[in-house]
Coordinates of N, CA and C in Angstrom, one line a residue:
M1 N 35.8 119.7 -114.4 CA 37.1 119.9 -113.8 C 37.1 119.5 -112.3
K2 N 36.0 119.9 -111.6 CA 35.9 119.5 -110.2 C 35.7 118.0 -110.1
N3 N 35.0 117.4 -111.0 CA 34.8 115.9 -111.0 C 36.1 115.2 -111.2
S4 N 36.9 115.7 -112.1 CA 38.2 115.0 -112.3 C 39.1 115.1 -111.1
R5 N 39.1 116.2 -110.4 CA 39.9 116.3 -109.2 C 39.4 115.4 -108.1
A6 N 38.1 115.3 -108.0 CA 37.5 114.5 -107.0 C 37.8 113.0 -107.2
C7 N 37.8 112.6 -108.5 CA 38.1 111.2 -108.8 C 39.6 110.9 -108.5
L8 N 40.5 111.9 -108.8 CA 41.9 111.7 -108.6 C 42.2 111.6 -107.1
L9 N 41.5 112.3 -106.3 CA 41.7 112.3 -104.8 C 41.2 110.9 -104.3
I10 N 40.1 110.4 -104.7 CA 39.6 109.1 -104.3 C 40.5 108.0 -104.6
A11 N 41.1 108.1 -105.9 CA 42.0 107.0 -106.3 C 43.3 107.0 -105.5
T12 N 43.7 108.2 -105.1 CA 45.0 108.4 -104.3 C 44.7 107.7 -102.9
C13 N 43.6 108.0 -102.3 CA 43.2 107.5 -101.0 C 43.2 105.9 -101.0
L14 N 42.6 105.4 -102.1 CA 42.4 104.0 -102.2 C 43.8 103.3 -102.3
M15 N 44.7 103.9 -103.1 CA 46.0 103.3 -103.3 C 46.8 103.4 -101.9
A16 N 46.6 104.4 -101.1 CA 47.3 104.5 -99.8 C 46.8 103.5 -98.9
A17 N 45.5 103.3 -98.9 CA 44.9 102.3 -98.0 C 45.4 100.9 -98.3
C18 N 45.5 100.6 -99.6 CA 45.9 99.2 -100.0 C 47.4 99.0 -99.6
S19 N 48.2 100.1 -99.8 CA 49.6 100.0 -99.4 C 49.8 99.7 -97.9
T20 N 49.0 100.4 -97.1 CA 49.1 100.3 -95.6 C 48.7 98.9 -95.2
S21 N 47.6 98.3 -95.8 CA 47.1 97.0 -95.5 C 48.2 95.9 -95.9
A22 N 48.8 96.2 -97.1 CA 49.8 95.2 -97.5 C 51.0 95.2 -96.6
Q23 N 51.4 96.4 -96.1 CA 52.6 96.5 -95.1 C 52.2 95.8 -93.8
Q24 N 51.0 96.0 -93.3 CA 50.6 95.3 -92.0 C 50.6 93.8 -92.2
S25 N 50.1 93.3 -93.3 CA 50.1 91.9 -93.6 C 51.5 91.3 -93.6
A26 N 52.4 92.1 -94.3 CA 53.8 91.6 -94.4 C 54.5 91.5 -93.0
Q27 N 54.2 92.6 -92.2 CA 54.8 92.6 -90.8 C 54.3 91.4 -90.0
Q28 N 53.0 91.1 -90.1 CA 52.4 90.0 -89.3 C 53.0 88.7 -89.8
Q29 N 53.2 88.5 -91.1 CA 53.8 87.2 -91.6 C 55.3 87.1 -91.1
S30 N 56.0 88.2 -91.0 CA 57.4 88.2 -90.6 C 57.6 87.9 -89.2
K31 N 56.6 88.1 -88.3 CA 56.7 87.9 -86.9 C 56.7 86.4 -86.6
P32 N 57.6 85.9 -85.8 CA 57.6 84.4 -85.4 C 56.4 84.1 -84.6
D33 N 55.8 82.9 -84.8 CA 54.7 82.4 -84.0 C 55.2 81.8 -82.7
R34 N 54.9 82.5 -81.6 CA 55.4 82.0 -80.3 C 54.4 81.1 -79.6
T35 N 53.4 80.7 -80.3 CA 52.4 79.8 -79.6 C 53.0 78.4 -79.5
P36 N 53.0 77.8 -78.3 CA 53.5 76.4 -78.1 C 53.0 75.4 -79.2
P37 N 53.8 74.5 -79.7 CA 53.4 73.6 -80.7 C 52.2 72.8 -80.3
A38 N 52.1 72.4 -79.0 CA 50.9 71.6 -78.6 C 49.6 72.4 -78.7
V39 N 49.7 73.7 -78.4 CA 48.5 74.6 -78.5 C 48.2 74.8 -80.0
Q40 N 49.2 74.9 -80.9 CA 48.9 75.1 -82.3 C 48.2 73.9 -82.8
A41 N 48.6 72.7 -82.3 CA 48.0 71.5 -82.9 C 46.7 71.2 -82.3
G42 N 46.2 72.0 -81.3 CA 45.0 71.8 -80.7 C 45.0 70.7 -79.6
A43 N 46.3 70.5 -79.0 CA 46.4 69.4 -78.0 C 46.3 70.0 -76.6
G44 N 46.0 71.2 -76.4 CA 45.9 71.8 -75.1 C 47.2 72.3 -74.6
P45 N 47.3 72.8 -73.4 CA 48.5 73.4 -72.9 C 49.6 72.4 -72.7
T46 N 50.8 72.8 -72.7 CA 51.9 71.9 -72.5 C 51.9 71.3 -71.1
P47 N 52.1 70.0 -70.9 CA 52.0 69.3 -69.6 C 53.0 69.9 -68.6
T48 N 52.6 70.1 -67.4 CA 53.5 70.6 -66.3 C 54.4 69.5 -65.9
K49 N 55.7 69.8 -65.7 CA 56.7 68.8 -65.2 C 56.4 68.5 -63.7
M50 N 56.4 67.2 -63.4 CA 56.3 66.8 -62.0 C 57.5 67.2 -61.2
P51 N 57.3 67.6 -59.9 CA 58.5 67.9 -59.1 C 59.4 66.7 -58.9
A52 N 60.7 66.9 -58.8 CA 61.6 65.8 -58.6 C 61.3 65.1 -57.3
G53 N 61.4 63.8 -57.2 CA 61.2 63.0 -56.0 C 59.8 62.6 -55.8
T54 N 58.9 62.8 -56.7 CA 57.5 62.5 -56.4 C 57.2 61.0 -56.8
N55 N 58.1 60.4 -57.6 CA 57.9 59.0 -58.0 C 58.6 58.1 -57.1
I56 N 58.4 58.1 -55.8 CA 59.1 57.3 -54.8 C 58.5 55.8 -54.9
N57 N 59.5 54.9 -54.9 CA 59.1 53.5 -54.9 C 58.8 53.0 -53.5
S58 N 57.5 53.0 -53.1 CA 57.1 52.7 -51.8 C 57.5 51.3 -51.3
D59 N 57.5 50.3 -52.3 CA 57.9 49.0 -51.9 C 59.3 48.9 -51.5
A60 N 60.2 49.6 -52.3 CA 61.6 49.6 -51.9 C 61.8 50.3 -50.6
K61 N 61.1 51.3 -50.3 CA 61.2 52.0 -49.0 C 60.8 51.1 -47.9
L62 N 59.7 50.4 -48.0 CA 59.3 49.5 -47.0 C 60.3 48.4 -46.7
M63 N 60.9 47.9 -47.8 CA 61.9 46.8 -47.6 C 63.2 47.4 -47.0
A64 N 63.6 48.6 -47.4 CA 64.7 49.3 -46.7 C 64.5 49.5 -45.3
D65 N 63.3 50.0 -44.9 CA 63.0 50.2 -43.5 C 63.0 48.9 -42.7
F66 N 62.5 47.8 -43.3 CA 62.5 46.5 -42.6 C 64.0 46.1 -42.3
K67 N 64.8 46.2 -43.4 CA 66.2 45.8 -43.2 C 66.9 46.7 -42.2
A68 N 66.6 47.9 -42.2 CA 67.2 48.8 -41.2 C 66.9 48.4 -39.8
K69 N 65.6 48.0 -39.5 CA 65.2 47.5 -38.2 C 65.9 46.3 -37.8
V70 N 66.1 45.4 -38.8 CA 66.9 44.1 -38.5 C 68.3 44.5 -38.1
D71 N 68.9 45.4 -38.8 CA 70.3 45.8 -38.5 C 70.4 46.4 -37.1
D72 N 69.4 47.2 -36.8 CA 69.3 47.8 -35.4 C 69.2 46.7 -34.4
Y73 N 68.4 45.7 -34.7 CA 68.2 44.6 -33.7 C 69.6 43.9 -33.5
L74 N 70.3 43.7 -34.6 CA 71.6 43.0 -34.5 C 72.6 43.8 -33.6
K75 N 72.6 45.1 -33.8 CA 73.4 46.0 -33.0 C 73.1 45.9 -31.5
L76 N 71.8 45.8 -31.3 CA 71.3 45.7 -29.9 C 71.8 44.4 -29.3
R77 N 71.6 43.3 -30.1 CA 72.0 42.0 -29.6 C 73.5 41.9 -29.3
K78 N 74.3 42.5 -30.2 CA 75.7 42.5 -30.1 C 76.1 43.3 -28.8
S79 N 75.4 44.4 -28.5 CA 75.7 45.2 -27.4 C 75.5 44.5 -26.1
V80 N 74.6 43.5 -26.0 CA 74.4 42.8 -24.8 C 75.1 41.4 -24.7
E81 N 75.7 41.0 -25.8 CA 76.3 39.7 -25.8 C 77.5 39.6 -24.8
G82 N 78.2 40.8 -24.7 CA 79.3 40.8 -23.7 C 78.9 40.8 -22.3
Q83 N 77.6 40.9 -22.0 CA 77.2 41.0 -20.6 C 77.1 39.6 -20.0
A84 N 77.1 38.5 -20.9 CA 77.0 37.2 -20.4 C 78.4 36.6 -20.4
A85 N 78.7 35.6 -19.5 CA 80.0 35.0 -19.5 C 80.3 34.3 -20.8
A86 N 81.5 34.4 -21.3 CA 81.9 33.8 -22.5 C 81.8 32.3 -22.4
V87 N 81.4 31.6 -23.4 CA 81.3 30.2 -23.4 C 82.4 29.6 -24.3
K88 N 83.2 28.8 -23.7 CA 84.3 28.2 -24.4 C 83.8 27.2 -25.4
K89 N 84.6 26.9 -26.4 CA 84.2 25.9 -27.4 C 83.9 24.6 -26.7
T90 N 82.7 24.1 -26.9 CA 82.3 22.9 -26.2 C 81.3 22.1 -27.0
D91 N 81.2 20.8 -26.8 CA 80.2 20.0 -27.4 C 79.1 19.6 -26.4
D92 N 79.2 20.2 -25.2 CA 78.2 20.0 -24.1 C 76.9 20.8 -24.5
P93 N 75.8 20.1 -24.8 CA 74.6 20.8 -25.2 C 74.1 21.6 -24.1
Q94 N 74.2 21.2 -22.9 CA 73.7 22.0 -21.7 C 74.4 23.3 -21.6
Q95 N 75.7 23.4 -21.8 CA 76.4 24.6 -21.7 C 75.9 25.6 -22.8
L96 N 75.7 25.0 -24.0 CA 75.2 25.8 -25.1 C 73.8 26.4 -24.9
I97 N 73.0 25.6 -24.3 CA 71.6 26.0 -24.0 C 71.7 27.1 -22.9
T98 N 72.6 26.9 -21.9 CA 72.7 27.9 -20.8 C 73.1 29.3 -21.4
A99 N 74.1 29.2 -22.3 CA 74.6 30.5 -23.0 C 73.5 31.1 -23.8
E100 N 72.7 30.3 -24.5 CA 71.6 30.7 -25.4 C 70.6 31.4 -24.5
K101 N 70.2 30.8 -23.4 CA 69.2 31.4 -22.5 C 69.7 32.7 -21.9
A102 N 71.0 32.8 -21.6 CA 71.5 34.0 -21.0 C 71.4 35.1 -22.0
L103 N 71.8 34.8 -23.3 CA 71.7 35.8 -24.3 C 70.3 36.3 -24.5
A104 N 69.4 35.3 -24.6 CA 68.0 35.7 -24.8 C 67.5 36.6 -23.7
A105 N 67.9 36.3 -22.4 CA 67.4 37.1 -21.3 C 67.9 38.5 -21.4
N106 N 69.2 38.7 -21.8 CA 69.8 40.0 -22.0 C 69.1 40.8 -23.1
V107 N 68.8 40.1 -24.2 CA 68.1 40.8 -25.4 C 66.7 41.2 -24.9
R108 N 66.0 40.3 -24.2 CA 64.7 40.5 -23.8 C 64.6 41.7 -22.9
A109 N 65.6 41.9 -22.0 CA 65.6 43.0 -21.1 C 65.9 44.3 -21.8
A110 N 66.8 44.2 -22.9 CA 67.1 45.4 -23.6 C 66.0 45.9 -24.5
R111 N 65.1 45.0 -24.9 CA 64.0 45.4 -25.7 C 62.7 45.1 -25.0
A112 N 62.6 45.5 -23.8 CA 61.4 45.1 -23.0 C 60.1 45.7 -23.5
N113 N 60.3 46.8 -24.2 CA 59.1 47.5 -24.8 C 58.7 47.0 -26.2
A114 N 59.4 46.0 -26.7 CA 59.1 45.5 -28.0 C 57.7 45.0 -28.1
K115 N 57.1 45.1 -29.2 CA 55.7 44.7 -29.4 C 55.5 44.1 -30.8
R116 N 54.4 43.4 -30.9 CA 54.1 42.9 -32.3 C 53.9 44.0 -33.2
G117 N 54.4 43.9 -34.4 CA 54.3 44.9 -35.5 C 55.4 45.8 -35.5
D118 N 56.4 45.7 -34.6 CA 57.6 46.6 -34.7 C 58.3 46.4 -36.1
F119 N 58.4 45.2 -36.5 CA 59.1 44.8 -37.8 C 58.0 44.6 -38.8
F120 N 57.0 43.8 -38.5 CA 55.9 43.6 -39.5 C 54.8 44.6 -39.3
T121 N 55.1 45.8 -39.8 CA 54.0 46.8 -39.7 C 52.9 46.4 -40.7
P122 N 51.7 47.0 -40.5 CA 50.6 46.7 -41.4 C 51.0 46.8 -42.9
A123 N 51.7 47.9 -43.3 CA 52.1 48.1 -44.7 C 53.1 47.0 -45.1
T124 N 54.1 46.6 -44.2 CA 55.1 45.6 -44.5 C 54.4 44.2 -44.6
Q125 N 53.4 43.9 -43.8 CA 52.7 42.7 -43.9 C 52.0 42.6 -45.3
A126 N 51.3 43.7 -45.7 CA 50.6 43.7 -47.0 C 51.7 43.4 -48.1
L127 N 52.8 44.1 -48.0 CA 53.9 43.9 -49.0 C 54.4 42.5 -49.1
F128 N 54.7 41.9 -47.9 CA 55.2 40.5 -47.8 C 54.2 39.5 -48.4
R129 N 52.9 39.7 -48.1 CA 51.9 38.8 -48.6 C 51.9 38.8 -50.2
R130 N 52.0 40.1 -50.7 CA 52.0 40.2 -52.1 C 53.3 39.6 -52.7
L131 N 54.4 39.8 -52.1 CA 55.7 39.3 -52.6 C 55.7 37.7 -52.6
M132 N 55.1 37.1 -51.5 CA 55.1 35.7 -51.4 C 54.0 35.0 -52.3
N133 N 53.1 35.8 -52.7 CA 51.9 35.2 -53.4 C 52.3 34.4 -54.6
P134 N 53.2 34.9 -55.5 CA 53.5 34.1 -56.7 C 54.2 32.7 -56.3
A135 N 55.0 32.7 -55.2 CA 55.7 31.5 -54.9 C 54.7 30.4 -54.4
V136 N 53.6 30.8 -53.8 CA 52.7 29.8 -53.2 C 51.4 29.6 -54.0
K137 N 51.2 30.5 -55.0 CA 50.0 30.4 -55.8 C 50.3 30.2 -57.3
G138 N 51.5 30.5 -57.7 CA 51.9 30.3 -59.1 C 52.2 28.9 -59.4
P139 N 52.8 28.7 -60.6 CA 53.1 27.3 -61.1 C 53.9 26.5 -60.1
E140 N 54.8 27.1 -59.3 CA 55.6 26.3 -58.4 C 54.9 26.3 -57.0
G141 N 53.7 26.8 -56.9 CA 53.0 26.8 -55.6 C 52.9 25.4 -54.9
P142 N 52.4 24.4 -55.6 CA 52.3 23.1 -55.0 C 53.6 22.6 -54.4
E143 N 54.7 22.7 -55.2 CA 56.0 22.3 -54.7 C 56.5 23.1 -53.5
N144 N 56.3 24.4 -53.6 CA 56.8 25.2 -52.5 C 55.9 25.0 -51.2
K145 N 54.6 24.8 -51.4 CA 53.8 24.5 -50.2 C 54.1 23.2 -49.6
G146 N 54.5 22.2 -50.5 CA 54.9 20.9 -50.0 C 56.2 21.0 -49.2
A147 N 57.1 21.8 -49.6 CA 58.4 22.0 -48.9 C 58.1 22.7 -47.5
I148 N 57.2 23.7 -47.5 CA 56.9 24.3 -46.3 C 56.3 23.4 -45.3
Q149 N 55.5 22.5 -45.8 CA 54.8 21.5 -44.9 C 55.7 20.5 -44.2
E150 N 56.9 20.3 -44.7 CA 57.8 19.4 -44.1 C 58.3 20.1 -42.8
D151 N 58.2 19.3 -41.7 CA 58.6 19.8 -40.4 C 57.9 21.1 -40.0
L152 N 56.7 21.3 -40.5 CA 55.9 22.5 -40.1 C 55.3 22.3 -38.8
P153 N 55.6 23.2 -37.8 CA 54.9 23.1 -36.5 C 53.5 23.6 -36.6
A154 N 52.7 23.1 -35.7 CA 51.3 23.6 -35.7 C 51.2 24.9 -34.9
P155 N 50.3 25.8 -35.2 CA 50.3 27.1 -34.5 C 50.0 26.9 -33.0
K156 N 49.3 25.9 -32.6 CA 49.0 25.7 -31.2 C 50.3 25.3 -30.4
D157 N 51.3 24.9 -31.1 CA 52.5 24.4 -30.4 C 53.6 25.5 -30.3
V158 N 53.4 26.7 -30.8 CA 54.4 27.8 -30.8 C 53.7 29.0 -30.2
P159 N 54.3 29.7 -29.2 CA 53.7 30.9 -28.7 C 53.9 32.1 -29.6
F160 N 52.8 32.7 -30.0 CA 52.8 33.9 -30.8 C 53.0 35.1 -29.9
Q161 N 54.2 35.3 -29.5 CA 54.5 36.4 -28.5 C 55.9 36.9 -28.8
V162 N 56.0 38.2 -28.9 CA 57.3 38.8 -29.1 C 58.2 38.6 -27.9
N163 N 59.5 38.3 -28.2 CA 60.5 38.0 -27.1 C 60.3 36.6 -26.5
A164 N 59.4 35.8 -27.0 CA 59.2 34.4 -26.4 C 60.3 33.5 -27.0
D165 N 60.6 32.5 -26.1 CA 61.5 31.4 -26.6 C 60.7 30.6 -27.6
Y166 N 61.5 30.1 -28.6 CA 60.9 29.2 -29.6 C 61.0 27.8 -28.9
P167 N 59.9 27.0 -28.8 CA 59.9 25.7 -28.1 C 61.0 24.8 -28.7
R168 N 61.9 24.4 -27.8 CA 63.0 23.6 -28.2 C 62.6 22.3 -28.8
K169 N 61.5 21.7 -28.4 CA 61.1 20.4 -28.9 C 60.5 20.5 -30.3
E170 N 60.2 21.7 -30.8 CA 59.5 21.9 -32.1 C 60.5 22.1 -33.2
A171 N 60.2 21.5 -34.3 CA 61.1 21.6 -35.5 C 60.9 23.0 -36.1
V172 N 61.8 23.5 -36.9 CA 61.7 24.8 -37.6 C 61.4 24.4 -39.0
S173 N 60.5 25.2 -39.6 CA 60.0 24.8 -41.0 C 61.1 25.1 -42.0
T174 N 60.9 24.5 -43.2 CA 61.7 24.9 -44.4 C 61.0 26.1 -45.0
V175 N 61.9 27.0 -45.5 CA 61.4 28.2 -46.3 C 62.0 28.0 -47.7
P176 N 61.1 27.8 -48.7 CA 61.6 27.5 -50.0 C 62.4 28.7 -50.6
P177 N 63.4 28.4 -51.4 CA 64.2 29.5 -52.1 C 63.4 30.5 -52.8
D178 N 62.2 30.1 -53.4 CA 61.4 31.1 -54.1 C 60.9 32.1 -53.1
V179 N 60.5 31.7 -51.9 CA 60.0 32.6 -50.9 C 61.2 33.5 -50.4
L180 N 62.3 32.9 -50.2 CA 63.5 33.7 -49.7 C 63.9 34.8 -50.7
R181 N 63.9 34.4 -52.0 CA 64.2 35.4 -53.0 C 63.3 36.5 -53.1
A182 N 62.0 36.3 -52.7 CA 61.0 37.3 -52.8 C 61.1 38.3 -51.7
L183 N 61.6 37.9 -50.5 CA 61.6 38.7 -49.3 C 63.0 39.4 -49.1
P184 N 63.0 40.5 -48.3 CA 64.3 41.1 -48.0 C 65.3 40.1 -47.5
Q185 N 66.5 40.1 -47.9 CA 67.6 39.2 -47.4 C 67.9 39.5 -46.0
L186 N 68.1 38.4 -45.2 CA 68.4 38.6 -43.8 C 69.8 38.2 -43.5
P187 N 70.4 38.8 -42.5 CA 71.8 38.5 -42.1 C 71.8 37.1 -41.4
P188 N 73.0 36.5 -41.3 CA 73.1 35.2 -40.6 C 72.6 35.3 -39.2
G189 N 71.9 34.2 -38.8 CA 71.3 34.2 -37.4 C 69.9 34.7 -37.3
I190 N 69.5 35.4 -38.3 CA 68.1 35.9 -38.3 C 67.4 35.2 -39.5
Q191 N 66.2 34.6 -39.2 CA 65.6 33.8 -40.2 C 64.1 34.0 -40.3
Y192 N 63.5 33.7 -41.4 CA 62.1 33.6 -41.6 C 61.7 32.2 -41.3
R193 N 60.7 31.9 -40.6 CA 60.2 30.6 -40.4 C 58.6 30.6 -40.4
F194 N 58.1 29.5 -40.9 CA 56.6 29.4 -40.9 C 56.2 28.6 -39.7
V195 N 55.0 29.0 -39.2 CA 54.3 28.2 -38.1 C 52.9 28.1 -38.6
G196 N 52.5 26.9 -39.2 CA 51.3 26.9 -39.9 C 51.4 27.8 -41.1
R197 N 50.4 28.7 -41.3 CA 50.4 29.6 -42.4 C 51.0 31.0 -41.9
H198 N 51.4 31.1 -40.7 CA 51.9 32.3 -40.2 C 53.5 32.4 -40.3
L199 N 54.0 33.6 -40.3 CA 55.4 33.8 -40.5 C 56.0 34.5 -39.3
I200 N 57.1 33.9 -38.8 CA 57.8 34.5 -37.7 C 59.2 35.0 -38.1
L201 N 59.7 36.0 -37.4 CA 61.1 36.5 -37.6 C 61.8 35.9 -36.4
Y202 N 62.8 35.1 -36.7 CA 63.4 34.2 -35.6 C 64.9 34.5 -35.5
D203 N 65.3 34.7 -34.2 CA 66.7 34.8 -33.9 C 67.2 33.4 -33.5
S204 N 68.0 32.8 -34.3 CA 68.4 31.4 -34.1 C 69.5 31.4 -33.0
K205 N 70.2 32.5 -32.8 CA 71.3 32.5 -31.8 C 70.7 32.6 -30.4
A206 N 69.7 33.4 -30.3 CA 69.0 33.5 -29.0 C 67.8 32.6 -28.8
N207 N 67.5 31.9 -29.9 CA 66.3 31.0 -29.9 C 65.0 31.8 -29.5
M208 N 64.8 32.9 -30.2 CA 63.8 33.8 -29.7 C 63.0 34.3 -30.9
I209 N 61.7 34.6 -30.6 CA 60.8 35.1 -31.6 C 60.9 36.7 -31.6
I210 N 61.3 37.3 -32.7 CA 61.5 38.7 -32.7 C 60.2 39.4 -33.0
D211 N 59.5 38.9 -34.0 CA 58.2 39.4 -34.4 C 57.5 38.4 -35.2
F212 N 56.2 38.6 -35.5 CA 55.4 37.6 -36.2 C 54.3 38.3 -37.0
M213 N 53.9 37.6 -38.1 CA 52.7 38.1 -38.8 C 51.8 36.9 -39.1
L214 N 50.5 37.1 -38.8 CA 49.5 36.1 -39.0 C 49.0 36.0 -40.4
N215 N 48.6 34.8 -40.8 CA 48.0 34.6 -42.2 C 48.9 35.1 -43.3
A216 N 50.1 34.8 -43.2 CA 51.1 35.3 -44.2 C 50.9 34.6 -45.6
I217 N 50.5 33.4 -45.6 CA 50.2 32.6 -46.8 C 48.9 31.9 -46.7
P218 N 48.4 31.3 -47.8 CA 47.2 30.5 -47.8 C 47.5 29.2 -47.0
P219 N 46.5 28.5 -46.4 CA 46.8 27.3 -45.7 C 47.6 26.3 -46.5
V220 N 48.5 25.7 -45.8 CA 49.4 24.7 -46.5 C 49.0 23.2 -46.1
S221 N 48.1 23.1 -45.2 CA 47.6 21.7 -44.9 C 46.1 21.8 -44.5
S222 N 45.5 20.6 -44.5 CA 44.1 20.5 -44.3 C 43.7 20.8 -42.8
K223 N 44.8 20.8 -41.9 CA 44.5 21.0 -40.5 C 44.4 22.4 -40.1
E224 N 44.7 23.3 -41.1 CA 44.7 24.8 -40.7 C 43.3 25.4 -41.0

């Protein structure tokens, strides 16, 4: 009798244990899995989002800064143009030269502290060389270098000095369209010009060198 009761008690305990285990298993299966899909798949933690504004295009910023400096230069030149006597419409070259020299003198005085690299900073120079490289080294390179070589002044004949007059007796070089398209667009009266393999920023109205960069392109003639 005692054995029968003992067996009945053991059986009851086993049935209760099985029931509890089944309930726990069912509850676990019913809970949603909140583990990120990437972790479930063994791909590691979900990538962190980069803060907004971290993918700045440095080339575009350099070009925008360069154009802003050119715009500031034009504002400065315009501010001093009224200081010189107005020149009436004339075909007399001497009067035109006199007006040009007066404008250059006023601009030079207004930017007396200008120095090499104000426009062509080291970073801008590196960018410009890279932008011009396809035009002078690519398939159209020989044709473009040939165009540059036409009327190309030698470096010894042009002063590499900020605010200097461009020698009146020297021709100004051709700048191929492929090169112009690669560089920031300039307003009327401000030009890119080559002197040998070097590049100058030239004010044609004041006949003045605004800034310059050396070794802008590979040599375009055997004399360089």
